[in-house]
Coordinates of C-alpha atoms in Angstrom, one line a residue:
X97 CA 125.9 98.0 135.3
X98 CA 127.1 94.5 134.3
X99 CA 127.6 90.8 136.0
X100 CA 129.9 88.4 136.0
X101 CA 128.8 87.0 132.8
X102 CA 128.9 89.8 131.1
X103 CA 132.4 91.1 132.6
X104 CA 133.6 87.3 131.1
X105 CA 131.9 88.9 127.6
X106 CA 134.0 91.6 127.3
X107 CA 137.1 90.5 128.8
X108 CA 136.8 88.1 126.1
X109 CA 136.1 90.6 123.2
X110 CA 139.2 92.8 124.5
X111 CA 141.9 90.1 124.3
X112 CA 142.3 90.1 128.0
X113 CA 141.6 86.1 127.8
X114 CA 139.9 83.7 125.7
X115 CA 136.9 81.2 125.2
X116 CA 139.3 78.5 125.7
X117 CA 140.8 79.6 129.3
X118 CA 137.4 80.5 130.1
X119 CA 135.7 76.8 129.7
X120 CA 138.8 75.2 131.1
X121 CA 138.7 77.4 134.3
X122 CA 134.6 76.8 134.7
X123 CA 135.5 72.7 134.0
X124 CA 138.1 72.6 136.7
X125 CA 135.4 74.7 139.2
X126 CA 132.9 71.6 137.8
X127 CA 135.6 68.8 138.8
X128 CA 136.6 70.4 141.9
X129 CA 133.0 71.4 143.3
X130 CA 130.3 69.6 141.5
X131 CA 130.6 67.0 143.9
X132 CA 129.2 69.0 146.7
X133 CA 126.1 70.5 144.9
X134 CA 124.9 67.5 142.8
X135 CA 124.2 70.6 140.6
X136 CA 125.5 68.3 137.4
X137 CA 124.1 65.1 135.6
X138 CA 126.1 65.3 132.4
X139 CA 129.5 67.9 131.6
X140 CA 129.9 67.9 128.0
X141 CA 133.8 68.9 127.9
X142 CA 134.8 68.1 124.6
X143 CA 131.9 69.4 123.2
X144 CA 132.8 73.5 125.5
X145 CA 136.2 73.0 124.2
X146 CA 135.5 73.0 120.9
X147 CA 132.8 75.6 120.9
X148 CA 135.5 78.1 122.9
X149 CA 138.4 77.0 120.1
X150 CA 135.7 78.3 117.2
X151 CA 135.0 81.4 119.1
X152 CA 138.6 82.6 119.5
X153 CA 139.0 81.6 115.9
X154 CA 136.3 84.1 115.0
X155 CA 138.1 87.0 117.3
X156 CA 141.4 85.8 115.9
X157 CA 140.0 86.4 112.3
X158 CA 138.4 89.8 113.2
X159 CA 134.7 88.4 113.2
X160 CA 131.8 89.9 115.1
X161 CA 130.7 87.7 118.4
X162 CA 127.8 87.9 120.3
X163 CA 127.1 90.0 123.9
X164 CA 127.7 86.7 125.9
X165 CA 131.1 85.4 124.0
X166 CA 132.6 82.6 125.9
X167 CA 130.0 83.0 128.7
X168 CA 129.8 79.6 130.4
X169 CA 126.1 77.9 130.9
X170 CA 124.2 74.9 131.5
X171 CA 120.7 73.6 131.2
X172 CA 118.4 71.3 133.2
X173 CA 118.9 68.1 131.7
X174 CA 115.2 68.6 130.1
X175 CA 116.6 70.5 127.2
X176 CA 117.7 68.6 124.3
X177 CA 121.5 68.7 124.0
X178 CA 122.6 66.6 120.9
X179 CA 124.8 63.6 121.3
X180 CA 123.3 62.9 124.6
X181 CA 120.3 61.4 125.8
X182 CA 117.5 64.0 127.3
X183 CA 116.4 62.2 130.7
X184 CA 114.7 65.2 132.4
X185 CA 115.7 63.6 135.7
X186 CA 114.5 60.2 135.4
X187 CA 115.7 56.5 135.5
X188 CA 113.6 55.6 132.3
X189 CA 114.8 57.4 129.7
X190 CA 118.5 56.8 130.9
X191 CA 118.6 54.8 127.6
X192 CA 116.8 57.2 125.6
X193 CA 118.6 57.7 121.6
X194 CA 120.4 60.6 122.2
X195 CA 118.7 64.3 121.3
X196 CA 120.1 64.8 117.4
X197 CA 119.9 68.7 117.7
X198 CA 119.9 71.5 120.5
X199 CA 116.8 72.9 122.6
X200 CA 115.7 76.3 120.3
X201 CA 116.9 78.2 123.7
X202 CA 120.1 76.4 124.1
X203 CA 120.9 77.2 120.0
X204 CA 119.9 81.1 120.6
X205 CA 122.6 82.0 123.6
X206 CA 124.7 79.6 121.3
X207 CA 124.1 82.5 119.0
X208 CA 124.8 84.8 121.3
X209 CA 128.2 83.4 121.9
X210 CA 127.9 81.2 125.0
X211 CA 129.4 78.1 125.4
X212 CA 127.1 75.5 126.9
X213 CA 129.3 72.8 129.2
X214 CA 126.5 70.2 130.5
X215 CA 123.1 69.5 131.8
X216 CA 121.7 69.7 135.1
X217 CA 120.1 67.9 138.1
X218 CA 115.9 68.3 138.5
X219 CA 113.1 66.5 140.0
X220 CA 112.2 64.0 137.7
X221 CA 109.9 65.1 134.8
X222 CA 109.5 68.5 136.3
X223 CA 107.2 67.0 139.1
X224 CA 109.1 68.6 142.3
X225 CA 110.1 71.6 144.2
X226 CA 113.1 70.3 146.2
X227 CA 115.0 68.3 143.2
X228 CA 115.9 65.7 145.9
X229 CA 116.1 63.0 143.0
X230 CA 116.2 59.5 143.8
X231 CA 118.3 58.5 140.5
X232 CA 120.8 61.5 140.2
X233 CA 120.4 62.6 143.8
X234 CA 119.9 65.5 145.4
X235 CA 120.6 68.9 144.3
X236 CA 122.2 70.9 147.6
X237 CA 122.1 74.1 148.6
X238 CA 125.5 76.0 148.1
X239 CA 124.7 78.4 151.0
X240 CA 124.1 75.0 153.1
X241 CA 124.6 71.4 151.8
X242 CA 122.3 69.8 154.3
X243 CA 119.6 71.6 152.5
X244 CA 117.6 72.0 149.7
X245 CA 118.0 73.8 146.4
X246 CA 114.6 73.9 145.8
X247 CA 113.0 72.7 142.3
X248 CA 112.3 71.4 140.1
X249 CA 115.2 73.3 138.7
X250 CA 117.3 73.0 141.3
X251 CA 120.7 71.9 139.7
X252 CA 120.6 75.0 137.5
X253 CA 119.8 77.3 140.6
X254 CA 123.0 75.3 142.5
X255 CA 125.4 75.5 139.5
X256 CA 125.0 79.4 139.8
X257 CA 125.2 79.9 143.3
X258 CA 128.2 78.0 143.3
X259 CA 129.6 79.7 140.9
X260 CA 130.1 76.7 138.6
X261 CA 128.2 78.6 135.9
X262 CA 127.3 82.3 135.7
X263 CA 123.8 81.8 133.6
X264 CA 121.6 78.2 133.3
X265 CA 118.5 77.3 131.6
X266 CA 115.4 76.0 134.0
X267 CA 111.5 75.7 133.1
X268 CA 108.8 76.4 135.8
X269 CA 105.6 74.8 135.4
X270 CA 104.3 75.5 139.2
X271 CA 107.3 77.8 140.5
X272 CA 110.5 75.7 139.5
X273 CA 112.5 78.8 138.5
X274 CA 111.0 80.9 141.1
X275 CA 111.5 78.5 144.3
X276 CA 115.0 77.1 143.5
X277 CA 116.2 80.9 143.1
X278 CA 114.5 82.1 146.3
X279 CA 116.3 79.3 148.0
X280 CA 119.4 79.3 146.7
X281 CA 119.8 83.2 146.4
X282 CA 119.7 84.0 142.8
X283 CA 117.6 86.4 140.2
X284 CA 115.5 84.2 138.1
X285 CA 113.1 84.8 135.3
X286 CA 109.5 83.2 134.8
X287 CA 108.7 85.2 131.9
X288 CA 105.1 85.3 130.1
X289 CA 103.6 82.1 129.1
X290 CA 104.6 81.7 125.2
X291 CA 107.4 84.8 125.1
X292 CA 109.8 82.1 125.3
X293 CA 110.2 78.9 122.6
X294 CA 110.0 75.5 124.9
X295 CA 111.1 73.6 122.0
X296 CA 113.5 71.0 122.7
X297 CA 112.4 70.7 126.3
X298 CA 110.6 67.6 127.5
X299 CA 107.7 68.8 128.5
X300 CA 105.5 68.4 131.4
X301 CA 102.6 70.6 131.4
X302 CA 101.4 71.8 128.0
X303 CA 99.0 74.6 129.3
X304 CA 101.4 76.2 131.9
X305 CA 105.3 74.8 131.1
X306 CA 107.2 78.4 130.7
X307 CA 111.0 78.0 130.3
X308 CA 113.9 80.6 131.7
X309 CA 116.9 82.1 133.1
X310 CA 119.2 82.0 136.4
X311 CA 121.4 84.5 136.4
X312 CA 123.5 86.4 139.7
X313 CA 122.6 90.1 138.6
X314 CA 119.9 91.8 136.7
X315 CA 122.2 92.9 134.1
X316 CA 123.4 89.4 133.2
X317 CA 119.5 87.8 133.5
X318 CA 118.7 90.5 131.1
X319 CA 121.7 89.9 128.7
X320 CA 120.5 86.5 128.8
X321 CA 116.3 86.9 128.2
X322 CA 117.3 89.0 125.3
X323 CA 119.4 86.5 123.5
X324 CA 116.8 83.8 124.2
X325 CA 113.9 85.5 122.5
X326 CA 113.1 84.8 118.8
X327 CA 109.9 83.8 117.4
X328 CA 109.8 79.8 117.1
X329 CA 107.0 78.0 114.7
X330 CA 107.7 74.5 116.7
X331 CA 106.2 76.2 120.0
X332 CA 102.5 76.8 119.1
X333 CA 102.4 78.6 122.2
X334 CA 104.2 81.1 121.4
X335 CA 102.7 84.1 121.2
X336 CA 103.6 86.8 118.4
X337 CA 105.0 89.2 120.3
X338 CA 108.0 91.3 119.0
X339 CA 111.2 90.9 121.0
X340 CA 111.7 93.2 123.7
X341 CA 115.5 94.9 124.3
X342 CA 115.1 94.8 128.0
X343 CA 118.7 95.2 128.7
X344 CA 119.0 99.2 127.7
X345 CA 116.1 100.2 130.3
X346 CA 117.7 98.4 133.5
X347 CA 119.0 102.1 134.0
X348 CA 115.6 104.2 133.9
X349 CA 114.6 103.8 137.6
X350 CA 111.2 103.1 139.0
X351 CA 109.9 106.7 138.7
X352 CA 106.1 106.6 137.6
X353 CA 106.0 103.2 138.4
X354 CA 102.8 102.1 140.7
X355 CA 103.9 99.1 143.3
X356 CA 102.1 97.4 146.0
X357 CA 101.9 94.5 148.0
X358 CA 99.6 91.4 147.4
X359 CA 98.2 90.2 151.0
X360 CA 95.4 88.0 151.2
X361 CA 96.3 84.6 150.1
X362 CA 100.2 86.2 150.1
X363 CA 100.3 87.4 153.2
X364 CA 99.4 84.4 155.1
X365 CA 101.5 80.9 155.6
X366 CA 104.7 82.7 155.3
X367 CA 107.6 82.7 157.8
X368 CA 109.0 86.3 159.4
X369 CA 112.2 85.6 156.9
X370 CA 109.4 85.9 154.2
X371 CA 107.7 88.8 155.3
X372 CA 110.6 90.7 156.5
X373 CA 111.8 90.1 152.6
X374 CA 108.8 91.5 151.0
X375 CA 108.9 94.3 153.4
X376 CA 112.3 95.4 152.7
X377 CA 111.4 95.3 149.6
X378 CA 108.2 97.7 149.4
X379 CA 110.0 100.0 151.8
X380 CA 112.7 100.4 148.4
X381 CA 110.3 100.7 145.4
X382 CA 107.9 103.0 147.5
X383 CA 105.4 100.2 148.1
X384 CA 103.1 101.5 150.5
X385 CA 99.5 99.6 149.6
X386 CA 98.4 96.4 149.8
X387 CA 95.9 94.5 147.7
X388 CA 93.9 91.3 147.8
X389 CA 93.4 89.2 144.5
X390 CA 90.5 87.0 145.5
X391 CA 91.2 84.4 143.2
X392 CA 94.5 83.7 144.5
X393 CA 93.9 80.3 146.4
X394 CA 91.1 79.3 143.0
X395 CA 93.7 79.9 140.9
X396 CA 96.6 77.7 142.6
X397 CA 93.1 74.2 142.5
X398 CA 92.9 75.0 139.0
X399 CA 97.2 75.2 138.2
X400 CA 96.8 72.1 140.4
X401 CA 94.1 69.8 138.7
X402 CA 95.2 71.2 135.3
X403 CA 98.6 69.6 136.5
X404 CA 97.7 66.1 137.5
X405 CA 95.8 65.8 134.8
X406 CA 98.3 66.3 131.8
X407 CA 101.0 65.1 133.9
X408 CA 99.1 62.1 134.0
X409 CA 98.1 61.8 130.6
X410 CA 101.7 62.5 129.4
X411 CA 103.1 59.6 131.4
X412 CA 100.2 56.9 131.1
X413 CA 101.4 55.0 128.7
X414 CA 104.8 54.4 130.3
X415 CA 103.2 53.9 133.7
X416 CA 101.5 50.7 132.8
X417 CA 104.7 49.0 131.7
X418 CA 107.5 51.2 133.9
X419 CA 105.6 52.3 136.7
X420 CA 108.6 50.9 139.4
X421 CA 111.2 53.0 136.9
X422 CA 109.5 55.8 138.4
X423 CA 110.4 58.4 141.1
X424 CA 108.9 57.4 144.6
X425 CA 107.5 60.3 145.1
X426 CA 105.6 61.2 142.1
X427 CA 104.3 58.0 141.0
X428 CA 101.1 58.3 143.0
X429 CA 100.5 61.8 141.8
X430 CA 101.0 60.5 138.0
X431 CA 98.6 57.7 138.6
X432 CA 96.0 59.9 140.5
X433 CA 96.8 62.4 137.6
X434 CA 95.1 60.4 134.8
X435 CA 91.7 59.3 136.6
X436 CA 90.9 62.7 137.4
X437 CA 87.3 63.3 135.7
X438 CA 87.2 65.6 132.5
X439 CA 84.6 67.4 134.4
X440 CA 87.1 68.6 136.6
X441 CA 89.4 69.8 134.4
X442 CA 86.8 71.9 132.4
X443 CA 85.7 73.5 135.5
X444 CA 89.6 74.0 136.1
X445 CA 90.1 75.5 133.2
X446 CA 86.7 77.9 133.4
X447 CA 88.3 79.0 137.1
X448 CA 91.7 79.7 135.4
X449 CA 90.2 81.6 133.1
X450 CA 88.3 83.8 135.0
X451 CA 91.4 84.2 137.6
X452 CA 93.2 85.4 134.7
X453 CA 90.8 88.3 134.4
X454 CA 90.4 89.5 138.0
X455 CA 94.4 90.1 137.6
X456 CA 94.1 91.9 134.8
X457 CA 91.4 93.8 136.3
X458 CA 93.9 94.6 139.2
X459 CA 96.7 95.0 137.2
X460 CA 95.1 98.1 135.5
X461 CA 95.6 99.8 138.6
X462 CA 99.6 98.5 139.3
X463 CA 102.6 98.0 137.7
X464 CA 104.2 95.6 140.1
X465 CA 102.6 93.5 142.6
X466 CA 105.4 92.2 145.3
X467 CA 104.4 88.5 147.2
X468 CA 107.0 86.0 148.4
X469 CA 108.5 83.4 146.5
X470 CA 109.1 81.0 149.0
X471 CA 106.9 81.0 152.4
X472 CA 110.1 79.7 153.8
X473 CA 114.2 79.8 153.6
X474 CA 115.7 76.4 152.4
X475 CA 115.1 73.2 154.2
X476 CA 116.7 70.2 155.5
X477 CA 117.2 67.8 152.7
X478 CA 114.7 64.6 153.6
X479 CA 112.1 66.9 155.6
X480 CA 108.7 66.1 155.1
X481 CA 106.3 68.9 157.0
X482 CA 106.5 72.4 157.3
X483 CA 105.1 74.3 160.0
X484 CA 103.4 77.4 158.5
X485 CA 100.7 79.4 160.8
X486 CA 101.3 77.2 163.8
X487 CA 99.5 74.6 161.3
X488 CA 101.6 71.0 160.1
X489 CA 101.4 70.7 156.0
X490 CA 103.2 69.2 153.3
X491 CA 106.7 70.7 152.8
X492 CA 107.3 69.7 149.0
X493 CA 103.5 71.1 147.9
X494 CA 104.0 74.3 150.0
X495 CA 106.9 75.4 148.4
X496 CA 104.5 76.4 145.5
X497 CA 102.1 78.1 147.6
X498 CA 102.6 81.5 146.3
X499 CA 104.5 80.8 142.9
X500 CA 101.8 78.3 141.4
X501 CA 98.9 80.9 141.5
X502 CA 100.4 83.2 139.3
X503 CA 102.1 80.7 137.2
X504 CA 98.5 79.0 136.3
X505 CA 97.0 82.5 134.7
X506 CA 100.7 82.9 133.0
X507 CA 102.3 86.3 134.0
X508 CA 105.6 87.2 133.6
X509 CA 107.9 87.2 137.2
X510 CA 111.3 88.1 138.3
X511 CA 112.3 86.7 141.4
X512 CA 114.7 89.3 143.6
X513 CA 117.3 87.6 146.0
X514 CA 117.3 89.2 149.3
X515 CA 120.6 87.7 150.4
X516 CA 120.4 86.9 154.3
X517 CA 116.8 86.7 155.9
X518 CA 117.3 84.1 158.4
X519 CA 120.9 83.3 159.5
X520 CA 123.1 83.0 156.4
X521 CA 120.3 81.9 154.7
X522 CA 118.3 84.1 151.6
X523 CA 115.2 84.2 150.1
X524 CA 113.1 85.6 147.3
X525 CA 110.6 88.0 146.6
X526 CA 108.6 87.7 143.1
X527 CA 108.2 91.2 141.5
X528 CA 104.9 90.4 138.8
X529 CA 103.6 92.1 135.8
X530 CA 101.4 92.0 133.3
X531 CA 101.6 89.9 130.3
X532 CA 104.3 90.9 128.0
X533 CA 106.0 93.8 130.4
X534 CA 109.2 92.0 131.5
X535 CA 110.7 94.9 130.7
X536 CA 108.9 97.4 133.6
X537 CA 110.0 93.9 136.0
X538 CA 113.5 94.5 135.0
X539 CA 113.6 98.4 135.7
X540 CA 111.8 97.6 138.9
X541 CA 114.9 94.1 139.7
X542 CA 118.0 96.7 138.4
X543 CA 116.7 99.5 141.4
X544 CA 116.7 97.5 143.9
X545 CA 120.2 96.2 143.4
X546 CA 121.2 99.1 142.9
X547 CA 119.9 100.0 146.3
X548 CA 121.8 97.0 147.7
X549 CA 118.5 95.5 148.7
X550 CA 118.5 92.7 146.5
X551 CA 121.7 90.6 145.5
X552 CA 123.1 87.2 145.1
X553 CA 125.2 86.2 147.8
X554 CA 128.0 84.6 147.2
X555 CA 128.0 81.0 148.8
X556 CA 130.1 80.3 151.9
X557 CA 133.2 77.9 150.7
X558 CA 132.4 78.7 146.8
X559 CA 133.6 82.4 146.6
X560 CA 137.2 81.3 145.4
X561 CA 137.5 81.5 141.6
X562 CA 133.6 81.7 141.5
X563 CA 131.7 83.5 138.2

């Protein structure tokens, strides 16, 4: 089982190419099709080059190199790259002195052997699920540029489903891993809240920020969560968990494992491309009950008070001096953000808490719990409404409808492309675990590719020389 990043690994470590053909090859597919994904804000060519011309130094001399040698990435232009400045998609820190060291998670695939060649288009400070940016503008969908790549990450989702990149760093705060890779067709990793360091990344919300991978098969998405994890004092949210190898288990099948559906909340305000998706995949892992958690909708108030509140906080002090700097579309929410009473947020966080342990409560009983990523395919770019149960509501919220619950209690979630539910057009289903067993996710993501039920399609008009 392996990926493209992966097959670029060991082509490498044979002598069948090198680092340097590699990053010139992905910089030409940058120069040639960045232009029609808005996937990147910054390409740091000088700075690839160099890091290839090391690595085939260190073959040249014999040297050990790590699983991902000469793999191509990219990160959301949250994560601190040095020599540049980190603008996490926004006008006002444009002019920001430029990051003097590497994100923790950009140095540790750096470790690994990848070669990182820019950063990437978002929603500005994180605050988005359709990254259509009014500075950088908007990320587009490879599988249809007149739509949306979802968000906030949604340059690192469009840089791999264009095949500009094989792996990408995004964070997801709400759902901004697990939307932009249901949309744009791509396995994506929300992992537990504090497995993964988010230093170096501007942050956005303390209490639920969770930082990740894109990736266009299982086994590269697991390549890549195993060279990101390390234990990293500068996070104190980090929990202490040992790193977990889940790369040698993607081959032990789903034998013993216990799977349903979650319906309640999760089974409502979805479209038939959504529920066909899930279906297909319960019909694969033997999914044949499904499960309410009643906390569902409680626990999506709490993720979105606790939100608006240090959102707002975070950004006060440049709102009363930049507040015109600021996207359109989230300034209102910023503002709204930090007058919301402390009251509220206690009672927020006494919900969360007790969400958190009516999951756990069901979770005794199941492995993996199946739900929809996305209650819809990708939409037009600019759309403002989304009809969902013959009812009109807010496209850009609703996006987050079924990613933002689990997100606010902080379980770990692989999000499984299921490559053509409505036209030409895919969409996710999120496969969610306890705390801590990414691994059992991972077994659960590498059967159903194997069963050809979940893939990353390859994007009409980017298959050519893709990764």
């Amino acid at each position: 089982m392996s990926g493209p990043a992966l097959a670029i690994a060991a082509r490498i470590r044979a002598g069948e190419t090198t680092a340097r053909a590699v990053t010139e090859a992905a910089l030409a597919r940058i120069a040639a099709r960045n232009a029609a994904v808005n996937a990147f804000t910054a390409v740091l060519a000088d700075r690839a080059l160099a890091a290839a011309d090391a690595l085939d130094a260190r073959i040249a001399r014999g040297a050990a190199v790590g699983p991902l040698a000469g793999v191509p990435f990219a990160a959301k232009n949250l994560f601190d790259l040095a020599g540049i400045p980190t603008t996490a998609g926004s006008r006002i820190r444009k002019a920001a002195p430029p990051a003097t060291r590497d994100a923790f998670l950009v140095r540790q695939l750096e470790a690994a052997g990848a070669i990182c060649l820019g950063a990437l288009n978002m929603d500005e400070f994180a605050y988005g699920f359709t990254t259509e940016n009014s500075h950088d503008g908007p990320a587009r969908n490879p599988h249809d540029g007149t739509r949306i790549a979802g968000g906030s990450s949604g340059g690192s989702a469009a840089a791999v489903a264009a095949g500009l990149v094989p792996l990408s760093l995004g964070t997801d705060t709400n759902g901004s891993i697990r939307v932009p890779a249901s949309l744009c067709g791509l396995w994506g990793l929300k992992p537990s809240y504090g497995r993964l360091s988010r230093h170096g990344s501007f942050p956005f919300v303390y209490a639920l920020d969770h930082v990740g991978p894109f990736a266009r098969s299982v086994a590269d998405l697991a390549a890549a969560y195993d060279a990101l994890q390390g234990l990293d004092a500068a996070d104190p949210a980090q929990a202490a968990q040992p790193p977990e190898a889940v790369t040698p288990g993607l081959g032990a099948g789903t034998a013993g494992l216990r799977v349903a559906v979650l319906g309640g909340w999760f089974g409502r305000q979805q479209s038939a491309a959504a529920r066909q998706a899930v279906a297909a995949v319960a019909q694969a892992l033997g999914a044949t009950e499904t499960v309410t958690w009643d906390m569902a909708e409680a626990s999506r108030a709490a993720a979105f008070l606790i939100t608006s509140a240090e959102g707002g906080a975070l950004h006060l002090p440049t709102l009363r001096t930049q507040l015109e700097d600021y996207e359109p579309l989230i300034q209102d929410r910023l503002l709204a953000g930090a007058l919301l009473p402390a009251a509220w947020i206690n009672q927020a966080q006494r919900v969360r808490g007790l969400a958190r342990q009516s999951m756990a409560a069901l979770l005794r009983d199941w492995d993996v719990l199946l739900a929809p990523a996305t209650p819809v395919p990708a939409t037009p770019i600019g759309q403002e409404m989304l009809a969902l149960g013959g009812v009109q509501v807010p496209l850009r919220p609703s996006m987050g409808l079924f990613t933002q619950p689990i997100s606010g209690i902080g379980l770990p979630v692989v999000t499984a492309p299921v490559p053509k539910a409505e036209g030409a057009l895919p969409i996710g289903v999120q496969l969610i675990g306890r705390p801590w067993a990414e691994a059992t996710l991972f077994r659960a993501a590498a059967a159903l590719e194997a069963a050809g039920i979940c893939a990353a399609p390859v994007a009409a008009g980017f298959a050519e020389g893709a990764v």
